[in-house]
PDB file of C-alpha atoms in Angstrom:
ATOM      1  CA  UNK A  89    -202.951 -84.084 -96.627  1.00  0.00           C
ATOM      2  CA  UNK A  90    -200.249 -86.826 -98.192  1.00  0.00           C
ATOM      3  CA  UNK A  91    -199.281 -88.812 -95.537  1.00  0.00           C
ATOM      4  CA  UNK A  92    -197.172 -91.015 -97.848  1.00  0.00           C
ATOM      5  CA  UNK A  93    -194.893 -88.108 -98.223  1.00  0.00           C
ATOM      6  CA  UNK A  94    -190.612 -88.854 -98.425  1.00  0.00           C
ATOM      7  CA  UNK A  95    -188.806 -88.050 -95.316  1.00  0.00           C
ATOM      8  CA  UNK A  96    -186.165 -86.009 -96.206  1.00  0.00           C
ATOM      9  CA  UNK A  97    -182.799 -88.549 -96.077  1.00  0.00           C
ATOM     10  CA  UNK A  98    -179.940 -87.624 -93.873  1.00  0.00           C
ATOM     11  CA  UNK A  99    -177.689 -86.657 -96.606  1.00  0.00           C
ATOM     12  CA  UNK A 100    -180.686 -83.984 -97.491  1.00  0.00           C
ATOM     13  CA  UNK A 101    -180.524 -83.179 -93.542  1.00  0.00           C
ATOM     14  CA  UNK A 102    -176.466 -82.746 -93.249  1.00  0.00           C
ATOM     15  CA  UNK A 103    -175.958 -80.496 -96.581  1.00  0.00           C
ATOM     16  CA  UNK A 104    -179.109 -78.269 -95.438  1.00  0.00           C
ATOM     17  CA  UNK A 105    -176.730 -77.919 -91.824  1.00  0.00           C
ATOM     18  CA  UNK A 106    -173.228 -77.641 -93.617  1.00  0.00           C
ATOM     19  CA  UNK A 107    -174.766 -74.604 -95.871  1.00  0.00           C
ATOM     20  CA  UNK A 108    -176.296 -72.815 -92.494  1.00  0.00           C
ATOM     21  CA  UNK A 109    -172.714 -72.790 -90.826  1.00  0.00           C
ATOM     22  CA  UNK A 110    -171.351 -71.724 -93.894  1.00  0.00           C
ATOM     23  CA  UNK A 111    -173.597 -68.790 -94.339  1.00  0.00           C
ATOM     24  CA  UNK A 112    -173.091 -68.650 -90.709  1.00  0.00           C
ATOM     25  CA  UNK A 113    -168.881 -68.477 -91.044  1.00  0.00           C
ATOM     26  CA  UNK A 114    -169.396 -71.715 -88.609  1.00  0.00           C
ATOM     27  CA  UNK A 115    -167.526 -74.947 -89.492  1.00  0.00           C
ATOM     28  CA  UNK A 116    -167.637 -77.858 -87.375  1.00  0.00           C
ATOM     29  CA  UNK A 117    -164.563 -79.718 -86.445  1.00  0.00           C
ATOM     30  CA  UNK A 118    -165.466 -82.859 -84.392  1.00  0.00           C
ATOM     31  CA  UNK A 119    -167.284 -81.354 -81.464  1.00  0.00           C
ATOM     32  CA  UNK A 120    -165.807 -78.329 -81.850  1.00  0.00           C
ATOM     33  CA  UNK A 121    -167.095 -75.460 -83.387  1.00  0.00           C
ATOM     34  CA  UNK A 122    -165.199 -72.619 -85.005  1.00  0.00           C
ATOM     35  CA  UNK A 123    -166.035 -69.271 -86.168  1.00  0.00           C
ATOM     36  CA  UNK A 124    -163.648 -68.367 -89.444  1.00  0.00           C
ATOM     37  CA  UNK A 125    -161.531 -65.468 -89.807  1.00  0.00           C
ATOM     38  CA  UNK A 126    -161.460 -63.059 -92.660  1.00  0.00           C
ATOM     39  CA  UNK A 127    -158.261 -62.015 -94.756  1.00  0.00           C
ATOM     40  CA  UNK A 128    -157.945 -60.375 -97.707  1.00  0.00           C
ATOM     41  CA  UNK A 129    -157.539 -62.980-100.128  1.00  0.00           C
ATOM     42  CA  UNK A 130    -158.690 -62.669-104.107  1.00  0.00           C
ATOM     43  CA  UNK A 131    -160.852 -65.813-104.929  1.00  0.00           C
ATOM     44  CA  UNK A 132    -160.162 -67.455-108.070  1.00  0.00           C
ATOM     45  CA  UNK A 133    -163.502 -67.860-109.095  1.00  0.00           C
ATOM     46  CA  UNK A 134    -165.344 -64.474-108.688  1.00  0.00           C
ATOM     47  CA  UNK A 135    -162.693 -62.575-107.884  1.00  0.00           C
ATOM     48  CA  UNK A 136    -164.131 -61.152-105.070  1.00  0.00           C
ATOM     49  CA  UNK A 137    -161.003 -59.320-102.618  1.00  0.00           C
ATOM     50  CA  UNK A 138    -162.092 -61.557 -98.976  1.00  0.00           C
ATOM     51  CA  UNK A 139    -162.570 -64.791 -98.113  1.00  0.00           C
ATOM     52  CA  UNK A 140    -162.767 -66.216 -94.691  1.00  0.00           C
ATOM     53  CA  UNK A 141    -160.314 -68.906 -94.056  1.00  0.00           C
ATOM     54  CA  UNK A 142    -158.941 -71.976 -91.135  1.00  0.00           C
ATOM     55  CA  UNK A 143    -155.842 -73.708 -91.212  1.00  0.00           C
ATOM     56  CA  UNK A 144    -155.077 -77.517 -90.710  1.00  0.00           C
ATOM     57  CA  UNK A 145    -152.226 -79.869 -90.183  1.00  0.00           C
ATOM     58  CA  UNK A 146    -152.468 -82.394 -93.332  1.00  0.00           C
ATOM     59  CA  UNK A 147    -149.389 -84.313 -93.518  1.00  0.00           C
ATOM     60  CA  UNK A 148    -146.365 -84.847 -91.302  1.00  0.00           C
ATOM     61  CA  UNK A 149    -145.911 -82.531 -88.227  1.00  0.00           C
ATOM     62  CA  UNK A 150    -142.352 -81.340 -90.088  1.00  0.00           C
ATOM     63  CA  UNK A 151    -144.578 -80.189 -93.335  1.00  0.00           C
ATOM     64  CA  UNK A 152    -146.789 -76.538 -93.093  1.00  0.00           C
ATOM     65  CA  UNK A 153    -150.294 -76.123 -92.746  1.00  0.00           C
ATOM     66  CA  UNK A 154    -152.582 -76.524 -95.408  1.00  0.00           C
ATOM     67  CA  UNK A 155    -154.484 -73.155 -95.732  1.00  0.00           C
ATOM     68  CA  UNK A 156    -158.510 -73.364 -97.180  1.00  0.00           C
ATOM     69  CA  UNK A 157    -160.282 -70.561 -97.909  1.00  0.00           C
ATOM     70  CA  UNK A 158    -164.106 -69.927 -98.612  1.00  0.00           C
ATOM     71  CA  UNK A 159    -165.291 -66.549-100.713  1.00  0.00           C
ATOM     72  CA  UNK A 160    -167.658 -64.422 -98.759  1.00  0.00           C
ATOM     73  CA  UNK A 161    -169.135 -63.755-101.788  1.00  0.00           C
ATOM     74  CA  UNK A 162    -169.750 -66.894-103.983  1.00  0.00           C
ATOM     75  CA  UNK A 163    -168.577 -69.720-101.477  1.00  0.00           C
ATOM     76  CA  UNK A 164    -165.784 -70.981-104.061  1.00  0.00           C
ATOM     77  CA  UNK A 165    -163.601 -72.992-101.589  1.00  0.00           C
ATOM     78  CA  UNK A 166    -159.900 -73.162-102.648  1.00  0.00           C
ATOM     79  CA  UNK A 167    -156.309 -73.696-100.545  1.00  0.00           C
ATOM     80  CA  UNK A 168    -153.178 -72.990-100.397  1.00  0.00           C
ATOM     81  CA  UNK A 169    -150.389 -75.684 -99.269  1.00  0.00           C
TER      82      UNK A 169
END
């Protein structure tokens, strides 16, 4: 056995999580945990035909929603404004 083996480090830890809700469709806003929808949306990458997608409030409440969309095929993440 090697007990002088390297704990993983916590940035090792939280991308490990981040790519199990992704495969998952699970994001994690705060507390609160959201399961994506999916749209019909070419991906620039790939150009695989759906992606799953959320919207959030960036800027001012009188500008739109940012839209940001992840492939279901590759995981390219893009946006629209």
């Amino acid at each position: 056995m090697n007990f002088f083996r390297t704990p993983p480090t916590r940035t090792s830890e939280t991308r490990f999580m981040q790519d199990i809700r992704r495969e998952l469709g699970i994001i994690t806003m705060g507390e609160e945990k959201v399961e994506l929808s999916k749209i019909k949306k070419k991906c620039e990458k790939c150009g695989h035909d759906e992606a799953s997608y959320y919207t959030r409030q960036m800027r001012s409440a009188d500008e739109g929603q940012t839209t940001f969309y992840t492939c279901t095929k590759c995981m390219h993440q893009f946006q629209d404004n």
